[in-house]
Amino acid sequence: MEGQSVEELLAKAERDEADKLQRITVHKELELEFDLGNLLALDRNPPTGLRRGEPTPEAELRALARDNTQLLINQLWQLPTERVEEALVARLPEPTTRLPREKPVPRPRPLTRWQQFARLKGIRPKKKTNLVWDEVSGQWRRRWGYQRARDDTKEWLIEVPGSADPLEDQFAKRIQAKKERVAKNELNRLRNLARAHKMRLPSSAGMHPTGHQSKQELGRALQVAKVSTASVGRFQERLPKEKAPRGSGKKRKFQPLFGDFAAEKKSQLEMLRVMNSKKPQLDVTRATNKQMREEDQEEAAKRRKMSQKGKRKGGRQGPGGRRKGGPPNQGGKRKGGLGGKMNSGPPGLGGKRKGGQHQGGKKRK
C-alpha cells in the first residue's frame, strides 16, 4: 500500500507539472493581434463555448480571459529588458492603436511677461539647489518655505533704522510688508491669467490707461469718485441737470433680534390677521396707477395706428425724382395722369390744372 501511495503521489505531481506547462502554451486557431505599447490583445476567434450554451458561461469567460492574458504576457517576455534599481523591466514599443480622448488636447500655456522678456533678451533660468547652508543654526536648510535658512520671522529683536520713527513697531511693519508682497504677487498672477485669456482688466474706478474712455466709463468713474468720501457722497454738490446716482436710496432697516417684545408681538399678530383674512388686501393707489397706465398705453397705440394709416393714404413716391410719362402715382412731375401738374385730361384728385375745379389745390377765378 505504501508503494502504491508513493507512485500515486509521483503521478499526481507529474500531472500537475504537465498542467502548468499546458497553461503557459495556449493554442488559438487565429493568431491574436497585439499592441504592446498599450498592453492590448485583440482576439478574433469566435467563443465556441458560449455558442454551445453551456451551463457555466462564467467559467468559460474566465478561462478565455486567462488564455488571452497568458498570450499577452508571453509577448512581453520577448521584449528587450533592462534593470532599473534592482528591478527587471521591459521596454515597450510605441503604441499603434489610437485611443480616443475624453477631453481635447490641452493647449500650451501662454508665457508670462517675465518669460516673454527673458526670451527676448536671451536670459536663461539658472537652477538653484533646494538646500543652502544656514550659518545661524549650522545646518543645511531649505531655501524657501517652512524652516528655511535665514528665517527673519524668528528673530525676537529687530534693530531700528536710524531714519525710522523710534516709536514705530518694526514687527508690525515687517508683517505688513509681507502682506503687501503676497498681494502684489497675487495681482500679477491674475494679470497673467487675464492676458492669457485675452481679457481686459479695468481699474477700480473703471478707467483704462489708454486715454479713450467711453461715456459709460466716465460716468462710472465719476460715481466712484463721488462716493469715495467719508460721508459716502451724501454732501457732495451736484452739477446742473445731473441725475441722482443709482443705489443712493434708503437702505432697508431690520428690527433688532431682541428688545421691544410688545412691538414684535403686535407685528406677529397683524401678520396672522392678514393671513387668516379671506378678503385680499387691495392697494387702491397702486391699482389706480396701473389702470391709468394701461389706458395711456392703449391711447398711444391708437394714435400710432392712426398715424400709420394716414401715411399710407398719402400715396407713395417713387424712387425717381422728376420723370415724364409712365404709370400714375409714381412721384415726380409728369404730363397727364392723376398726380403732379396737369395741362389736359380729366380733372384729377391732386396737383394743379388749368381751368375747372378739383379736390385739393387752388381754385382759379
Short mmCIF file of C-alpha atoms in Angstrom, two decimals:
data_model
loop_
_atom_site.label_atom_id
_atom_site.label_comp_id
_atom_site.label_asym_id
_atom_site.label_seq_id
_atom_site.Cartn_x
_atom_site.Cartn_y
_atom_site.Cartn_z
CA MET A 1 0.00 0.00 0.00
CA GLU A 2 2.81 2.34 0.86
CA GLY A 3 4.49 1.74 -2.53
CA GLN A 4 1.24 2.37 -4.38
CA SER A 5 0.62 5.57 -2.49
CA VAL A 6 4.10 6.86 -3.38
CA GLU A 7 3.55 6.01 -7.03
CA GLU A 8 0.23 7.81 -6.98
CA LEU A 9 1.83 10.89 -5.49
CA LEU A 10 4.54 10.92 -8.14
CA ALA A 11 1.97 10.54 -10.90
CA LYS A 12 -0.07 13.37 -9.47
CA ALA A 13 3.00 15.62 -9.33
CA GLU A 14 3.77 14.81 -12.98
CA ARG A 15 0.22 15.64 -13.98
CA ASP A 16 0.38 18.96 -12.13
CA GLU A 17 3.65 19.82 -13.86
CA ALA A 18 2.14 18.98 -17.23
CA ASP A 19 -0.89 21.15 -16.45
CA LYS A 20 1.39 24.07 -15.65
CA LEU A 21 3.24 23.65 -18.93
CA GLN A 22 -0.04 23.44 -20.81
CA ARG A 23 -1.24 26.65 -19.18
CA ILE A 24 1.83 28.50 -20.42
CA THR A 25 1.36 27.45 -24.04
CA VAL A 26 -2.06 28.41 -25.46
CA HIS A 27 -3.18 27.33 -28.94
CA LYS A 28 -5.53 29.51 -30.99
CA GLU A 29 -6.95 28.96 -34.45
CA LEU A 30 -6.41 32.63 -35.34
CA GLU A 31 -3.37 34.46 -34.01
CA LEU A 32 -4.09 37.37 -31.70
CA GLU A 33 -3.26 40.96 -32.67
CA PHE A 34 -1.05 42.64 -30.09
CA ASP A 35 -0.41 46.31 -29.33
CA LEU A 36 2.27 46.05 -26.70
CA GLY A 37 2.58 49.83 -26.34
CA ASN A 38 -0.97 49.92 -24.92
CA LEU A 39 -0.79 46.38 -23.43
CA LEU A 40 -3.66 45.41 -25.73
CA ALA A 41 -4.51 41.98 -27.18
CA LEU A 42 -7.30 41.56 -29.75
CA ASP A 43 -8.84 38.08 -30.08
CA ARG A 44 -10.83 37.46 -33.27
CA ASN A 45 -11.62 33.81 -32.51
CA PRO A 46 -15.35 33.12 -32.00
CA PRO A 47 -16.30 31.99 -28.48
CA THR A 48 -17.39 28.43 -29.28
CA GLY A 49 -18.06 27.52 -25.66
CA LEU A 50 -20.59 30.31 -25.28
CA ARG A 51 -22.33 29.39 -28.55
CA ARG A 52 -22.96 25.84 -27.36
CA GLY A 53 -24.91 27.28 -24.41
CA GLU A 54 -23.01 25.53 -21.63
CA PRO A 55 -24.45 25.85 -18.11
CA THR A 56 -21.36 27.69 -16.79
CA PRO A 57 -20.68 30.71 -19.08
CA GLU A 58 -18.76 32.50 -16.30
CA ALA A 59 -16.16 29.73 -16.19
CA GLU A 60 -15.78 29.86 -19.99
CA LEU A 61 -15.28 33.63 -19.94
CA ARG A 62 -12.75 33.33 -17.11
CA ALA A 63 -10.78 30.67 -19.00
CA LEU A 64 -10.85 32.75 -22.21
CA ALA A 65 -9.56 35.82 -20.38
CA ARG A 66 -6.80 33.78 -18.73
CA ASP A 67 -5.60 32.33 -22.04
CA ASN A 68 -5.51 35.73 -23.76
CA THR A 69 -3.67 37.27 -20.81
CA GLN A 70 -1.16 34.43 -20.94
CA LEU A 71 -0.50 35.09 -24.62
CA LEU A 72 -0.01 38.81 -23.88
CA ILE A 73 2.46 38.04 -21.10
CA ASN A 74 4.34 35.66 -23.40
CA GLN A 75 4.77 38.51 -25.87
CA LEU A 76 6.02 40.83 -23.11
CA TRP A 77 8.75 38.33 -22.16
CA GLN A 78 10.08 38.52 -25.72
CA LEU A 79 10.77 42.27 -25.47
CA PRO A 80 14.22 43.63 -24.61
CA THR A 81 14.69 44.12 -20.87
CA GLU A 82 16.83 46.31 -18.66
CA ARG A 83 17.48 46.62 -14.95
CA VAL A 84 16.35 49.76 -13.10
CA GLU A 85 17.03 49.97 -9.35
CA GLU A 86 17.33 46.21 -8.84
CA ALA A 87 14.18 45.57 -10.90
CA LEU A 88 13.90 43.93 -14.32
CA VAL A 89 11.68 45.97 -16.66
CA ALA A 90 10.74 45.61 -20.31
CA ARG A 91 10.98 48.43 -22.82
CA LEU A 92 7.60 48.78 -24.51
CA PRO A 93 7.41 49.85 -28.16
CA GLU A 94 5.43 52.79 -29.43
CA PRO A 95 1.65 52.21 -29.35
CA THR A 96 -0.07 51.60 -32.69
CA THR A 97 -3.72 51.90 -31.64
CA ARG A 98 -5.08 55.43 -31.32
CA LEU A 99 -7.22 55.58 -28.22
CA PRO A 100 -9.95 58.27 -28.03
CA ARG A 101 -9.58 61.12 -25.55
CA GLU A 102 -12.30 62.22 -23.16
CA LYS A 103 -11.23 65.88 -23.45
CA PRO A 104 -9.36 67.83 -26.13
CA VAL A 105 -5.60 68.09 -26.08
CA PRO A 106 -4.58 70.86 -23.66
CA ARG A 107 -3.19 73.97 -25.27
CA PRO A 108 0.32 75.12 -24.42
CA ARG A 109 0.35 77.53 -21.50
CA PRO A 110 0.97 81.13 -22.65
CA LEU A 111 4.12 82.87 -21.45
CA THR A 112 4.08 85.42 -18.67
CA ARG A 113 5.51 88.91 -19.07
CA TRP A 114 8.77 87.89 -17.44
CA GLN A 115 9.10 84.79 -19.62
CA GLN A 116 8.49 86.89 -22.75
CA PHE A 117 11.10 89.42 -21.61
CA ALA A 118 13.60 86.67 -20.79
CA ARG A 119 13.11 85.04 -24.19
CA LEU A 120 13.53 88.41 -25.93
CA LYS A 121 16.74 89.21 -24.03
CA GLY A 122 18.09 85.67 -24.12
CA ILE A 123 18.03 85.19 -20.34
CA ARG A 124 18.19 81.56 -19.33
CA PRO A 125 16.91 80.36 -15.96
CA LYS A 126 19.56 79.27 -13.52
CA LYS A 127 18.80 76.19 -11.48
CA LYS A 128 19.41 76.65 -7.76
CA THR A 129 19.81 73.94 -5.20
CA ASN A 130 16.95 73.49 -2.78
CA LEU A 131 19.23 73.29 0.29
CA VAL A 132 21.57 76.02 1.48
CA TRP A 133 23.88 76.30 4.47
CA ASP A 134 22.46 78.24 7.42
CA GLU A 135 25.26 79.80 9.46
CA VAL A 136 22.98 80.62 12.38
CA SER A 137 21.77 77.07 13.01
CA GLY A 138 24.77 75.33 11.47
CA GLN A 139 22.58 73.06 9.34
CA TRP A 140 21.53 72.55 5.75
CA ARG A 141 18.07 74.02 5.38
CA ARG A 142 15.62 74.75 2.62
CA ARG A 143 15.95 77.93 0.62
CA TRP A 144 12.23 78.78 0.91
CA GLY A 145 9.22 77.75 2.95
CA TYR A 146 8.91 76.35 6.42
CA GLN A 147 12.14 76.10 8.44
CA ARG A 148 14.09 77.90 5.75
CA ALA A 149 17.57 79.26 6.12
CA ARG A 150 18.00 82.82 7.40
CA ASP A 151 14.39 83.00 8.57
CA ASP A 152 13.97 86.58 9.84
CA THR A 153 10.48 85.91 11.24
CA LYS A 154 12.00 84.01 14.16
CA GLU A 155 14.02 86.98 15.40
CA TRP A 156 12.99 88.30 18.80
CA LEU A 157 14.96 91.54 18.42
CA ILE A 158 14.95 93.93 15.44
CA GLU A 159 17.31 96.87 15.06
CA VAL A 160 15.52 100.17 14.45
CA PRO A 161 16.97 102.01 11.42
CA GLY A 162 18.32 105.48 12.01
CA SER A 163 15.86 107.13 9.61
CA ALA A 164 12.80 105.37 11.07
CA ASP A 165 10.47 106.52 13.82
CA PRO A 166 11.72 105.14 17.16
CA LEU A 167 8.13 104.54 18.31
CA GLU A 168 7.19 102.56 15.21
CA ASP A 169 6.53 98.84 15.63
CA GLN A 170 9.07 97.11 13.40
CA PHE A 171 7.42 93.70 13.80
CA ALA A 172 4.06 95.02 12.56
CA LYS A 173 5.85 96.83 9.74
CA ARG A 174 7.53 93.58 8.64
CA ILE A 175 4.21 91.71 8.71
CA GLN A 176 2.53 94.46 6.67
CA ALA A 177 5.35 94.43 4.12
CA LYS A 178 4.94 90.66 3.70
CA LYS A 179 1.18 91.03 3.18
CA GLU A 180 1.82 93.64 0.50
CA ARG A 181 4.28 91.35 -1.28
CA VAL A 182 1.78 88.50 -1.23
CA ALA A 183 -0.97 90.77 -2.57
CA LYS A 184 1.32 92.06 -5.32
CA ASN A 185 2.21 88.52 -6.39
CA GLU A 186 -1.46 87.58 -6.47
CA LEU A 187 -2.26 90.65 -8.58
CA ASN A 188 0.48 89.75 -11.04
CA ARG A 189 -0.83 86.19 -11.23
CA LEU A 190 -4.34 87.42 -12.03
CA ARG A 191 -2.96 89.80 -14.66
CA ASN A 192 -1.08 86.95 -16.31
CA LEU A 193 -4.27 84.88 -16.39
CA ALA A 194 -6.24 87.76 -17.89
CA ARG A 195 -3.54 88.33 -20.51
CA ALA A 196 -3.54 84.61 -21.34
CA HIS A 197 -7.33 84.64 -21.85
CA LYS A 198 -7.15 87.96 -23.76
CA MET A 199 -9.27 89.81 -21.22
CA ARG A 200 -9.14 93.47 -20.34
CA LEU A 201 -8.89 94.34 -16.67
CA PRO A 202 -10.26 97.79 -15.75
CA SER A 203 -9.07 99.66 -12.71
CA SER A 204 -11.19 100.10 -9.58
CA ALA A 205 -12.58 103.39 -10.92
CA GLY A 206 -13.46 101.87 -14.29
CA MET A 207 -10.83 103.86 -16.23
CA HIS A 208 -8.38 102.40 -18.71
CA PRO A 209 -4.89 103.86 -19.17
CA THR A 210 -5.45 104.18 -22.93
CA GLY A 211 -6.96 107.66 -22.89
CA HIS A 212 -10.03 106.61 -24.91
CA GLN A 213 -12.85 106.24 -22.41
CA SER A 214 -16.50 105.85 -23.30
CA LYS A 215 -19.37 107.78 -21.76
CA GLN A 216 -20.31 104.88 -19.52
CA GLU A 217 -16.76 104.54 -18.20
CA LEU A 218 -16.52 108.24 -17.43
CA GLY A 219 -19.86 108.15 -15.63
CA ARG A 220 -18.80 105.13 -13.59
CA ALA A 221 -15.51 106.80 -12.66
CA LEU A 222 -17.37 109.98 -11.62
CA GLN A 223 -19.76 107.98 -9.46
CA VAL A 224 -16.94 106.08 -7.77
CA ALA A 225 -15.06 109.33 -7.07
CA LYS A 226 -18.15 110.95 -5.53
CA VAL A 227 -18.88 108.13 -3.11
CA SER A 228 -15.23 107.86 -2.05
CA THR A 229 -15.66 110.39 0.76
CA ALA A 230 -16.23 109.86 4.46
CA SER A 231 -19.96 110.63 4.06
CA VAL A 232 -20.22 108.25 1.06
CA GLY A 233 -21.10 111.18 -1.22
CA ARG A 234 -24.09 112.40 0.81
CA PHE A 235 -22.95 116.04 0.97
CA GLN A 236 -21.40 116.25 -2.48
CA GLU A 237 -22.70 119.02 -4.73
CA ARG A 238 -24.35 118.03 -7.99
CA LEU A 239 -23.89 119.53 -11.38
CA PRO A 240 -26.85 121.19 -13.12
CA LYS A 241 -29.20 118.64 -14.72
CA GLU A 242 -27.28 115.79 -13.11
CA LYS A 243 -29.27 112.67 -12.34
CA ALA A 244 -29.21 111.05 -8.94
CA PRO A 245 -26.73 108.17 -8.78
CA ARG A 246 -28.07 104.67 -8.66
CA GLY A 247 -28.11 102.83 -5.38
CA SER A 248 -28.38 106.01 -3.30
CA GLY A 249 -31.85 105.23 -1.96
CA LYS A 250 -32.80 104.36 1.55
CA LYS A 251 -31.46 101.12 2.89
CA ARG A 252 -33.65 98.52 4.48
CA LYS A 253 -33.75 98.66 8.25
CA PHE A 254 -34.33 95.44 10.14
CA GLN A 255 -35.64 95.19 13.65
CA PRO A 256 -33.21 94.03 16.35
CA LEU A 257 -33.19 90.40 17.36
CA PHE A 258 -34.08 91.23 20.96
CA GLY A 259 -35.59 94.31 22.57
CA ASP A 260 -39.20 95.52 22.30
CA PHE A 261 -41.28 92.38 22.75
CA ALA A 262 -44.57 94.30 22.64
CA ALA A 263 -43.86 95.66 19.14
CA GLU A 264 -42.77 92.21 17.97
CA LYS A 265 -45.97 90.66 19.36
CA LYS A 266 -48.08 93.31 17.65
CA SER A 267 -46.37 92.74 14.26
CA GLN A 268 -46.79 88.98 14.52
CA LEU A 269 -50.47 89.29 15.38
CA GLU A 270 -51.01 91.67 12.48
CA MET A 271 -49.32 89.19 10.14
CA LEU A 272 -51.56 86.36 11.39
CA ARG A 273 -54.64 88.55 10.94
CA VAL A 274 -53.74 89.30 7.32
CA MET A 275 -53.01 85.64 6.60
CA ASN A 276 -56.29 84.44 8.14
CA SER A 277 -58.46 87.08 6.46
CA LYS A 278 -60.23 85.77 3.37
CA LYS A 279 -60.54 89.16 1.68
CA PRO A 280 -57.35 90.15 -0.13
CA GLN A 281 -55.78 93.43 0.87
CA LEU A 282 -56.10 95.86 -2.04
CA ASP A 283 -53.75 98.78 -2.61
CA VAL A 284 -56.09 101.37 -4.13
CA THR A 285 -53.33 103.76 -5.18
CA ARG A 286 -51.34 101.05 -6.92
CA ALA A 287 -54.41 99.68 -8.70
CA THR A 288 -55.43 103.16 -9.87
CA ASN A 289 -51.96 103.90 -11.22
CA LYS A 290 -51.92 100.58 -13.06
CA GLN A 291 -55.29 101.28 -14.66
CA MET A 292 -54.23 104.78 -15.75
CA ARG A 293 -51.00 103.41 -17.18
CA GLU A 294 -52.86 100.81 -19.23
CA GLU A 295 -55.27 103.44 -20.59
CA ASP A 296 -52.38 105.68 -21.60
CA GLN A 297 -50.72 102.79 -23.40
CA GLU A 298 -53.92 101.98 -25.29
CA GLU A 299 -54.37 105.61 -26.40
CA ALA A 300 -50.76 105.81 -27.53
CA ALA A 301 -51.22 102.60 -29.55
CA LYS A 302 -54.36 104.02 -31.21
CA ARG A 303 -52.63 107.28 -32.12
CA ARG A 304 -49.70 105.34 -33.56
CA LYS A 305 -52.05 103.20 -35.62
CA MET A 306 -53.96 106.22 -36.95
CA SER A 307 -50.73 107.99 -37.93
CA GLN A 308 -49.60 104.90 -39.84
CA LYS A 309 -52.94 104.78 -41.71
CA GLY A 310 -52.61 108.47 -42.65
CA LYS A 311 -49.15 107.87 -44.06
CA ARG A 312 -50.46 105.02 -46.22
CA LYS A 313 -53.31 107.17 -47.66
CA GLY A 314 -50.94 109.97 -48.60
CA GLY A 315 -49.69 107.95 -51.60
CA ARG A 316 -46.28 106.59 -52.45
CA GLN A 317 -43.48 108.49 -54.02
CA GLY A 318 -41.27 106.60 -56.38
CA PRO A 319 -37.53 106.36 -56.11
CA GLY A 320 -37.02 108.60 -59.12
CA GLY A 321 -37.37 112.34 -58.97
CA ARG A 322 -38.90 114.12 -61.97
CA ARG A 323 -39.94 111.86 -64.81
CA LYS A 324 -42.12 112.09 -67.89
CA GLY A 325 -44.80 109.57 -68.68
CA GLY A 326 -45.17 106.23 -67.04
CA PRO A 327 -47.89 104.89 -64.76
CA PRO A 328 -49.67 107.31 -62.43
CA ASN A 329 -48.75 107.92 -58.77
CA GLN A 330 -45.04 107.15 -59.23
CA GLY A 331 -43.72 110.52 -57.99
CA GLY A 332 -42.16 113.39 -59.83
CA LYS A 333 -43.69 115.72 -62.43
CA ARG A 334 -45.43 114.36 -65.48
CA LYS A 335 -47.85 115.48 -68.15
CA GLY A 336 -51.23 113.85 -67.90
CA GLY A 337 -52.33 111.35 -65.30
CA LEU A 338 -53.59 111.83 -61.80
CA GLY A 339 -50.64 113.42 -59.94
CA GLY A 340 -48.30 116.36 -60.48
CA LYS A 341 -49.03 119.24 -62.90
CA MET A 342 -51.69 118.59 -65.47
CA ASN A 343 -52.25 120.51 -68.73
CA SER A 344 -55.03 118.41 -70.18
CA GLY A 345 -57.20 115.43 -69.46
CA PRO A 346 -59.96 114.88 -66.93
CA PRO A 347 -59.76 116.59 -63.57
CA GLY A 348 -57.66 114.60 -61.15
CA LEU A 349 -57.54 114.33 -57.41
CA GLY A 350 -54.48 116.47 -56.75
CA GLY A 351 -51.98 118.81 -58.32
CA LYS A 352 -52.52 121.95 -60.40
CA ARG A 353 -54.53 122.21 -63.58
CA LYS A 354 -55.67 124.96 -65.91
CA GLY A 355 -59.33 125.72 -65.57
CA GLY A 356 -62.02 123.93 -63.62
CA GLN A 357 -62.21 122.96 -60.01
CA HIS A 358 -60.89 119.84 -58.35
CA GLN A 359 -60.37 118.44 -54.93
CA GLY A 360 -57.22 119.79 -53.34
CA GLY A 361 -55.28 122.59 -54.94
CA LYS A 362 -56.20 126.18 -55.83
CA LYS A 363 -59.37 127.43 -57.48
CA ARG A 364 -58.85 129.62 -60.50
CA LYS A 365 -61.07 132.63 -60.88
#
